[in-house]
CSV table of C-alpha atoms in Angstrom, one decimal:
chain,number,residue,atom,x,y,z
O,284,MET,CA,0.1,0.0,-0.1
O,285,ASP,CA,2.8,2.3,1.0
O,286,TYR,CA,4.6,1.8,-2.4
O,287,ALA,CA,1.3,2.3,-4.3
O,288,ILE,CA,0.7,5.6,-2.7
O,289,ALA,CA,4.3,6.6,-3.3
O,290,ALA,CA,4.0,5.6,-7.0
O,291,ILE,CA,0.7,7.6,-7.6
O,292,PHE,CA,2.2,10.8,-6.1
O,293,GLY,CA,5.4,10.2,-7.8
O,294,CYS,CA,3.5,10.6,-11.1
O,295,TYR,CA,2.3,13.9,-9.7
O,296,ILE,CA,5.8,15.0,-8.9
O,297,PHE,CA,6.9,14.1,-12.3
O,298,ILE,CA,4.1,16.0,-14.0
O,299,GLY,CA,5.1,19.0,-11.9
O,300,VAL,CA,8.7,18.7,-12.8
O,301,VAL,CA,7.8,18.6,-16.6
O,302,ILE,CA,5.5,21.5,-16.4
O,303,LEU,CA,7.9,23.5,-14.1
O,304,ALA,CA,10.8,22.9,-16.5
O,305,LEU,CA,8.8,23.8,-19.6
O,306,TYR,CA,7.8,27.1,-18.0
O,307,TRP,CA,10.9,28.0,-16.0
O,308,LYS,CA,11.8,31.0,-18.2
O,309,LYS,CA,8.2,32.2,-17.9
O,310,ILE,CA,8.4,32.0,-14.1
O,311,LYS,CA,11.6,34.2,-14.1
O,312,LYS,CA,10.1,36.6,-16.6
O,313,SER,CA,6.8,36.8,-14.6
O,314,ASN,CA,8.6,37.4,-11.4
O,315,ASN,CA,10.6,40.3,-12.8
O,316,LYS,CA,7.6,41.7,-14.3
O,317,ASN,CA,5.6,41.5,-11.0
O,318,ILE,CA,8.2,43.3,-9.0
O,319,GLY,CA,6.7,46.4,-7.5
O,320,VAL,CA,3.1,45.0,-7.9
O,321,ASN,CA,1.6,44.6,-4.5
O,322,SER,CA,5.1,45.2,-3.1
O,323,MET,CA,3.7,46.5,0.2
O,324,LYS,CA,2.5,43.1,1.1
O,325,LYS,CA,4.6,39.9,1.2
O,326,ARG,CA,3.1,37.0,-0.7
O,327,ILE,CA,2.2,33.9,1.1
O,328,CYS,CA,0.9,30.8,-0.6
O,329,MET,CA,-1.0,28.6,1.8
O,330,VAL,CA,-1.7,24.9,0.8
O,331,VAL,CA,-4.9,24.0,2.7
O,332,PRO,CA,-8.0,21.7,2.6
O,333,ASN,CA,-11.3,22.7,1.3
O,334,PRO,CA,-13.2,24.8,4.1
O,335,MET,CA,-15.9,22.2,4.3
O,336,VAL,CA,-13.6,19.3,5.1
O,337,LYS,CA,-14.3,17.6,8.4
O,338,GLY,CA,-11.4,17.9,10.9
O,339,GLY,CA,-9.0,20.0,12.9
O,340,ILE,CA,-6.9,21.3,10.0
O,341,ALA,CA,-9.8,22.9,8.2
O,342,ALA,CA,-10.9,24.4,11.5
O,343,VAL,CA,-7.5,26.0,12.0
O,344,VAL,CA,-7.2,27.4,8.5
O,345,ASN,CA,-10.8,28.7,8.4
O,346,GLY,CA,-9.9,31.0,11.3
O,347,TYR,CA,-7.2,32.6,9.0
O,348,ARG,CA,-9.7,33.4,6.3
O,349,GLY,CA,-10.8,37.1,6.6
O,350,SER,CA,-8.5,37.7,9.6
O,351,GLU,CA,-5.8,40.3,10.4
O,352,LEU,CA,-3.3,37.9,8.7
O,353,GLU,CA,-4.9,38.7,5.3
O,354,LYS,CA,-4.7,42.4,5.9
O,355,LYS,CA,-0.9,42.1,6.5
O,356,TYR,CA,0.0,39.5,3.8
O,357,ASP,CA,-1.2,38.8,0.3
O,358,ILE,CA,-2.3,35.3,0.9
O,359,THR,CA,-3.3,32.9,-1.9
O,360,TYR,CA,-5.0,29.6,-0.7
O,361,VAL,CA,-4.3,26.6,-2.7
O,362,GLU,CA,-6.9,23.8,-1.9
O,363,SER,CA,-5.4,20.3,-2.1
O,364,TYR,CA,-8.0,18.1,-0.5
O,365,LYS,CA,-11.7,17.6,-0.1
O,366,ASP,CA,-14.1,15.1,1.4
O,367,GLY,CA,-15.9,12.8,-1.1
O,368,SER,CA,-15.2,9.8,-3.3
O,369,LYS,CA,-11.8,8.6,-4.3
O,370,PHE,CA,-12.3,10.2,-7.7
O,371,GLU,CA,-13.3,13.5,-6.2
O,372,LYS,CA,-10.3,13.5,-3.9
O,373,LEU,CA,-8.0,12.6,-6.8
O,374,LEU,CA,-9.5,15.3,-9.0
O,375,LYS,CA,-9.1,17.9,-6.2
O,376,GLY,CA,-5.5,16.9,-5.7
O,377,ILE,CA,-4.6,17.3,-9.3
O,378,CYS,CA,-6.4,20.7,-9.5
O,379,GLY,CA,-4.4,21.7,-6.4
O,380,TYR,CA,-1.0,20.9,-8.1
O,381,LEU,CA,-2.2,22.8,-11.3
O,382,HIS,CA,-3.2,25.8,-9.1
O,383,PHE,CA,0.1,25.8,-7.3
O,384,ILE,CA,2.1,25.7,-10.5
O,385,ARG,CA,0.1,28.6,-11.8
O,386,VAL,CA,0.9,30.6,-8.5
O,387,LEU,CA,4.6,29.8,-9.0
O,388,LEU,CA,4.4,30.9,-12.6
O,389,LEU,CA,2.3,34.0,-12.3
O,390,HIS,CA,2.4,35.1,-8.7
O,391,LYS,CA,5.5,33.8,-7.1
O,392,PRO,CA,5.1,33.8,-3.4
O,393,ASP,CA,7.7,34.8,-0.8
O,394,LEU,CA,6.8,31.9,1.2
O,395,VAL,CA,4.8,28.6,1.1
O,396,HIS,CA,2.9,27.6,4.2
O,397,ILE,CA,1.7,24.0,3.9
O,398,HIS,CA,-0.8,22.4,6.3
O,399,SER,CA,-0.1,18.5,6.4
O,400,SER,CA,-0.7,15.5,8.5
O,401,PHE,CA,0.5,12.0,8.4
O,402,GLY,CA,-0.5,9.0,6.2
O,403,PRO,CA,-1.9,9.9,2.8
O,404,SER,CA,-1.6,13.6,3.5
O,405,PHE,CA,2.2,13.3,3.7
O,406,TYR,CA,2.3,12.0,0.2
O,407,ARG,CA,-0.2,14.5,-1.1
O,408,LYS,CA,2.1,17.3,0.1
O,409,MET,CA,5.4,15.8,-1.4
O,410,PRO,CA,4.8,17.5,-4.8
O,411,PHE,CA,4.1,20.9,-3.2
O,412,ILE,CA,7.4,20.7,-1.2
O,413,TYR,CA,9.5,19.6,-4.2
O,414,MET,CA,8.0,22.3,-6.5
O,415,ALA,CA,8.5,25.0,-3.9
O,416,THR,CA,12.1,24.1,-3.3
O,417,TRP,CA,12.8,23.8,-7.0
O,418,ALA,CA,11.4,27.4,-7.3
O,419,LYS,CA,13.7,28.4,-4.3
O,420,VAL,CA,10.7,29.5,-2.2
O,421,PRO,CA,11.0,28.9,1.6
O,422,VAL,CA,8.6,26.2,2.9
O,423,ILE,CA,6.9,26.2,6.3
O,424,ASN,CA,5.4,22.7,6.9
O,425,HIS,CA,2.7,23.0,9.6
O,426,ILE,CA,2.4,19.4,11.0
O,427,HIS,CA,-1.1,18.4,12.3
O,428,GLY,CA,-0.6,14.7,12.5
O,429,ALA,CA,-1.5,12.6,15.5
O,430,ASP,CA,-0.2,9.0,15.3
O,431,PHE,CA,3.5,9.4,15.2
O,432,ASP,CA,4.3,5.8,16.0
O,433,ASP,CA,2.4,4.4,13.0
O,434,PHE,CA,3.8,7.2,10.7
O,435,TYR,CA,7.5,7.1,11.7
O,436,VAL,CA,8.5,5.0,14.7
O,437,ASN,CA,7.2,1.7,13.4
O,438,ALA,CA,7.7,2.5,9.7
O,439,SER,CA,10.1,0.5,7.5
O,440,GLU,CA,13.7,1.9,7.0
O,441,ASN,CA,12.8,3.0,3.5
O,442,LYS,CA,9.8,5.0,4.6
O,443,LYS,CA,11.8,6.6,7.4
O,444,LYS,CA,14.5,7.7,4.8
O,445,ARG,CA,11.7,9.1,2.6
O,446,ILE,CA,10.1,11.1,5.5
O,447,LYS,CA,13.5,12.5,6.6
O,448,LYS,CA,14.3,13.5,3.0
O,449,ILE,CA,10.9,15.4,2.5
O,450,TYR,CA,10.9,17.0,5.9
O,451,ASN,CA,14.5,18.2,5.6
O,452,LYS,CA,13.6,19.9,2.4
O,453,CYS,CA,11.2,22.2,4.4
O,454,THR,CA,12.8,25.5,5.8
O,455,VAL,CA,10.7,25.0,9.1
O,456,LEU,CA,8.4,22.6,10.7
O,457,ILE,CA,5.6,23.8,12.9
O,458,ALA,CA,4.9,21.5,15.9
O,459,LEU,CA,1.6,21.9,17.8
O,460,SER,CA,3.3,21.3,21.2
O,461,GLU,CA,6.6,20.8,22.9
O,462,GLU,CA,5.8,17.1,23.1
O,463,TRP,CA,5.3,17.0,19.3
O,464,LYS,CA,8.6,18.9,18.9
O,465,LYS,CA,10.4,16.0,20.7
O,466,ASN,CA,8.8,13.6,18.3
O,467,LEU,CA,9.8,15.6,15.2
O,468,CYS,CA,13.4,15.9,16.6
O,469,GLN,CA,13.7,12.3,15.6
O,470,ILE,CA,13.3,13.4,11.9
O,471,VAL,CA,15.0,16.9,11.6
O,472,SER,CA,17.2,19.1,13.9
O,473,ASN,CA,15.9,20.9,16.7
O,474,GLU,CA,16.7,24.3,15.1
O,475,LYS,CA,14.4,23.4,12.3
O,476,ILE,CA,11.2,23.1,14.5
O,477,VAL,CA,9.1,25.9,15.9
O,478,VAL,CA,6.2,25.4,18.4
O,479,ILE,CA,3.0,27.3,17.5
O,480,GLU,CA,0.0,25.9,19.4
O,481,ASN,CA,-3.5,26.0,18.2
O,482,TYR,CA,-5.9,28.6,19.2
O,483,SER,CA,-9.4,29.2,20.6
O,484,THR,CA,-12.2,31.9,20.5
O,485,LEU,CA,-13.7,33.2,23.8
O,486,TYR,CA,-17.5,33.2,24.3
O,487,GLU,CA,-17.8,34.8,27.6
O,488,ASP,CA,-21.5,35.4,27.3
O,489,VAL,CA,-22.1,31.7,27.0
O,490,LEU,CA,-20.1,31.0,30.1
O,491,GLU,CA,-22.3,33.6,32.0
O,492,GLN,CA,-25.5,31.9,30.9
O,493,ARG,CA,-24.2,28.4,31.8
O,494,GLN,CA,-23.3,29.7,35.3
O,495,LYS,CA,-27.0,30.6,35.8
O,496,ARG,CA,-28.7,27.7,34.4
O,497,LYS,CA,-29.2,24.2,35.7
O,498,CYS,CA,-27.2,21.3,34.6
O,499,ASN,CA,-28.5,19.6,31.4
O,500,GLU,CA,-26.6,16.4,32.3
O,501,MET,CA,-25.2,16.6,28.8
O,502,ILE,CA,-21.8,15.3,27.6
O,503,LEU,CA,-20.4,16.4,24.2
O,504,PHE,CA,-18.0,14.7,21.9
O,505,LEU,CA,-16.9,16.4,18.7
O,506,GLY,CA,-14.8,14.6,16.1
O,507,GLU,CA,-14.1,11.7,14.0
O,508,LEU,CA,-16.0,8.6,15.0
O,509,GLY,CA,-13.4,6.0,15.2
O,510,ARG,CA,-10.8,4.1,17.4
O,511,ARG,CA,-8.2,6.8,17.4
O,512,LYS,CA,-10.5,9.3,19.1
O,513,GLY,CA,-11.5,6.6,21.7
O,514,CYS,CA,-15.1,6.3,20.4
O,515,TYR,CA,-15.2,2.5,21.0
O,516,ASP,CA,-14.7,3.4,24.8
O,517,ILE,CA,-17.6,5.8,25.0
O,518,PRO,CA,-20.5,3.2,25.2
O,519,GLU,CA,-19.1,1.4,28.2
O,520,VAL,CA,-18.2,4.9,30.0
O,521,ILE,CA,-21.8,6.1,29.3
O,522,LYS,CA,-23.2,2.9,30.6
O,523,ARG,CA,-21.3,3.3,33.9
O,524,VAL,CA,-22.2,7.0,34.2
O,525,LYS,CA,-25.8,6.1,33.7
O,526,GLU,CA,-25.8,4.0,36.9
O,527,LYS,CA,-25.1,7.2,38.8
O,528,ILE,CA,-27.0,9.8,36.5
O,529,PRO,CA,-29.7,7.9,34.8
O,530,ASN,CA,-30.8,10.8,32.5
O,531,VAL,CA,-27.3,11.5,31.2
O,532,LYS,CA,-27.2,12.4,27.6
O,533,CYS,CA,-24.0,12.0,25.4
O,534,ILE,CA,-24.0,13.9,22.1
O,535,MET,CA,-21.6,12.1,19.7
O,536,ALA,CA,-21.3,14.7,17.0
O,537,GLY,CA,-19.0,13.6,14.1
O,538,ALA,CA,-18.6,11.1,11.3
O,539,GLY,CA,-16.6,8.1,10.7
O,540,SER,CA,-16.4,5.2,8.3
O,541,GLU,CA,-19.5,3.1,7.8
O,542,THR,CA,-17.7,0.1,9.7
O,543,ASP,CA,-16.7,2.2,12.7
O,544,GLU,CA,-20.1,3.9,13.0
O,545,GLU,CA,-22.0,0.7,12.8
O,546,ALA,CA,-19.6,-1.0,15.3
O,547,ILE,CA,-20.1,1.8,17.8
O,548,LYS,CA,-23.9,1.8,17.4
O,549,LYS,CA,-23.8,-2.0,17.9
O,550,LEU,CA,-22.0,-1.6,21.3
O,551,ILE,CA,-24.6,1.0,22.3
O,552,ARG,CA,-27.5,-1.4,21.5
O,553,GLU,CA,-25.8,-4.2,23.4
O,554,LYS,CA,-25.4,-2.1,26.5
O,555,ASN,CA,-29.0,-0.9,26.3
O,556,ILE,CA,-28.1,2.9,26.3
O,557,MET,CA,-29.8,3.8,23.0
O,558,ASP,CA,-31.8,6.6,24.7
O,559,ASN,CA,-28.6,8.1,26.3
O,560,ILE,CA,-26.5,8.6,23.2
O,561,VAL,CA,-27.4,10.7,20.2
O,562,PHE,CA,-25.7,10.8,16.8
O,563,PRO,CA,-26.4,14.2,15.1
O,564,GLY,CA,-23.7,13.7,12.4
O,565,TRP,CA,-20.9,16.2,11.6
O,566,ILE,CA,-22.2,19.6,12.9
O,567,ARG,CA,-21.1,22.9,11.9
O,568,GLU,CA,-21.9,26.8,12.6
O,569,ALA,CA,-25.3,27.1,14.2
O,570,LYS,CA,-25.7,23.4,15.2
O,571,LYS,CA,-22.2,23.2,16.7
O,572,ASP,CA,-22.7,26.5,18.5
O,573,LYS,CA,-25.9,25.2,20.0
O,574,ALA,CA,-24.4,21.9,21.1
O,575,LEU,CA,-21.5,23.7,22.8
O,576,LYS,CA,-23.9,26.0,24.5
O,577,GLU,CA,-26.1,23.3,25.8
O,578,ALA,CA,-23.4,20.9,26.9
O,579,ASP,CA,-22.1,20.7,30.5
O,580,VAL,CA,-18.8,18.7,30.0
O,581,PHE,CA,-16.7,18.0,26.9
O,582,PHE,CA,-15.3,14.5,26.6
O,583,LEU,CA,-12.5,13.3,24.2
O,584,PRO,CA,-11.1,9.9,25.1
O,585,SER,CA,-8.4,10.0,22.3
O,586,TYR,CA,-5.5,7.5,22.0
O,587,ASN,CA,-3.5,10.0,19.8
O,588,GLU,CA,-3.7,13.8,19.3
O,589,GLY,CA,-1.6,16.8,18.4
O,590,MET,CA,-3.3,19.9,19.9
O,591,PRO,CA,-7.0,19.1,19.3
O,592,MET,CA,-9.0,22.1,18.1
O,593,SER,CA,-12.3,20.4,19.5
O,594,VAL,CA,-10.9,20.7,23.1
O,595,LEU,CA,-9.8,24.4,22.6
O,596,ASP,CA,-13.2,25.2,21.0
O,597,ALA,CA,-15.0,23.6,24.1
O,598,MET,CA,-12.8,25.7,26.5
O,599,GLY,CA,-13.5,28.8,24.6
O,600,TYR,CA,-17.2,28.1,25.4
O,601,GLY,CA,-16.4,27.6,29.0
O,602,LEU,CA,-16.7,23.8,29.2
O,603,PRO,CA,-14.7,21.7,31.6
O,604,VAL,CA,-12.9,18.8,29.8
O,605,VAL,CA,-12.3,15.1,30.4
O,606,SER,CA,-9.7,13.8,28.0
O,607,THR,CA,-6.4,11.8,27.9
O,608,ASN,CA,-2.7,12.4,28.6
O,609,VAL,CA,-1.6,12.4,24.9
O,610,GLY,CA,-0.1,14.9,22.6
O,611,GLY,CA,-0.6,18.6,23.7
O,612,ILE,CA,-3.8,17.8,25.7
O,613,PRO,CA,-2.1,18.0,29.2
O,614,LYS,CA,-1.0,21.5,28.4
O,615,ILE,CA,-4.5,22.8,28.1
O,616,VAL,CA,-6.5,20.4,30.3
O,617,HIS,CA,-5.1,20.8,33.9
O,618,ASN,CA,-6.0,18.1,36.4
O,619,GLY,CA,-8.4,19.5,39.0
O,620,GLU,CA,-8.6,22.9,37.5
O,621,ASN,CA,-10.5,22.8,34.3
O,622,GLY,CA,-11.0,19.1,34.0
O,623,TYR,CA,-9.1,15.9,34.1
O,624,CYS,CA,-6.8,13.8,31.8
O,625,CYS,CA,-6.7,10.0,32.1
O,626,ASP,CA,-4.6,7.4,30.4
O,627,PRO,CA,-6.3,6.3,27.1
O,628,GLY,CA,-8.7,3.4,27.7
O,629,ASP,CA,-9.1,4.2,31.4
O,630,ILE,CA,-12.9,3.6,31.4
O,631,GLN,CA,-13.3,3.9,35.2
O,632,GLY,CA,-11.2,7.1,35.4
O,633,PHE,CA,-13.4,8.7,32.7
O,634,THR,CA,-16.5,7.6,34.5
O,635,ASN,CA,-15.5,8.9,37.8
O,636,TYR,CA,-14.5,12.4,36.5
O,637,LEU,CA,-17.6,12.8,34.3
O,638,VAL,CA,-19.8,11.8,37.2
O,639,LEU,CA,-18.0,14.3,39.5
O,640,LEU,CA,-18.3,17.2,37.1
O,641,LEU,CA,-22.0,16.5,36.3
O,642,SER,CA,-23.0,16.1,39.9
O,643,ASN,CA,-21.1,18.9,41.5
O,644,ASP,CA,-22.6,22.1,40.3
O,645,GLN,CA,-20.0,24.4,42.1
O,646,TYR,CA,-17.0,22.5,40.9
O,647,ARG,CA,-18.3,22.2,37.2
O,648,LYS,CA,-18.8,25.9,37.1
O,649,GLN,CA,-15.5,26.8,38.4
O,650,ALA,CA,-13.8,24.3,36.1
O,651,GLY,CA,-15.6,26.1,33.1
O,652,LYS,CA,-14.3,29.5,34.3
O,653,GLN,CA,-10.8,28.0,34.5
O,654,SER,CA,-11.1,26.7,30.9
O,655,GLN,CA,-11.8,30.2,29.7
O,656,LYS,CA,-9.0,31.7,31.8
O,657,ILE,CA,-6.4,29.3,30.3
O,658,VAL,CA,-7.6,30.2,26.7
O,659,LYS,CA,-7.6,33.9,27.5
O,660,GLU,CA,-4.0,33.8,28.9
O,661,LYS,CA,-2.3,31.5,26.5
O,662,TYR,CA,-4.4,30.3,23.5
O,663,SER,CA,-6.1,33.4,22.0
O,664,PHE,CA,-6.4,33.8,18.2
O,665,ALA,CA,-4.5,37.2,18.4
O,666,ALA,CA,-1.5,35.5,20.2
O,667,HIS,CA,-1.5,32.7,17.5
O,668,ILE,CA,-1.4,35.1,14.7
O,669,LYS,CA,1.4,37.1,16.3
O,670,GLN,CA,3.5,34.0,16.5
O,671,LEU,CA,2.7,33.1,12.8
O,672,GLU,CA,3.6,36.6,11.7
O,673,LYS,CA,6.9,36.5,13.6
O,674,LEU,CA,7.8,33.2,11.8
O,675,TYR,CA,6.8,34.6,8.4
O,676,GLU,CA,9.0,37.7,9.0
O,677,SER,CA,12.0,35.6,10.0
O,678,LYS,CA,11.8,33.3,6.9
O,679,VAL,CA,10.9,35.8,4.2
O,680,LYS,CA,13.9,37.4,2.4
């Protein structure tokens, strides 16, 4: 499978090489011609997923659109991925490469900022990295991956060499936490990595309303429905919580493969908790806002994470969090302050803390306040943008 994916994307690279070689003179001529045009703004080409893609990367990037970042820089977004059938994904990828080549030809950027993950995403981004380096444009690779062991630690020696080669072509790698920086140091030098954590938006009015209302006995999960996010553990956890809080309601908002979704629902039927768990599908905007306002506790029992936007979103709404000791989560969820972190798979630990937060009004409300305090002090959108701008300025010639 690994070689098949590499072969497919190797073809894309070859196409990019040919087109770039054929039009190289045009690139130089176009760049000379464009000197002075929009010279007040530095050009950034950002390789991103389609805005409607499900997941954390799209959530991060969507915050950049229409923000102060666009006022300071001339940003061109090149979309390289969308949800859909294999054909739709393939077509989107090819269109993304062609768009990127057009940008290099006619609107050469001062810097390329790529948002990537592990697995297929790594291979999809290879052509962008190659083409940018051939065009002598600095590359920032913003790593949003979660399962480092599968991606690198347990990979074959050939795959490790390929990963090292590609990542070392990048000017800088952005890690989502100090923990992830340590992982990436196995691939590139420490000097090549900068930590820029994800961000959140504060909804202080929502916290005020939650402080005044009664507990809805509602637990909220947002994300991909699958094993990595700990969704197979949720039915047993809710079964045990129900023994203490009979009317508990868990909203599992997200989407997964047909196999995963059916397996999770089967577990729910077997444990006779169908009335306690709701599947609204992947929710956005008004529906997501409503769920975050009505929930009392956010629950993310993940086995692997970077710096999950879903947790930061929940904290911005003033929700206490029960999650796991993986990735950057312990940096934002402080035990006994704004929630608790357990080891992945700790069913009884999850149960105890969810029951504690749902049954103790004073503690739950205080934990919600702490969530917003942590966001306000360290994870605001403004602070995130300042870090990004500082990095841009240091790498643009």
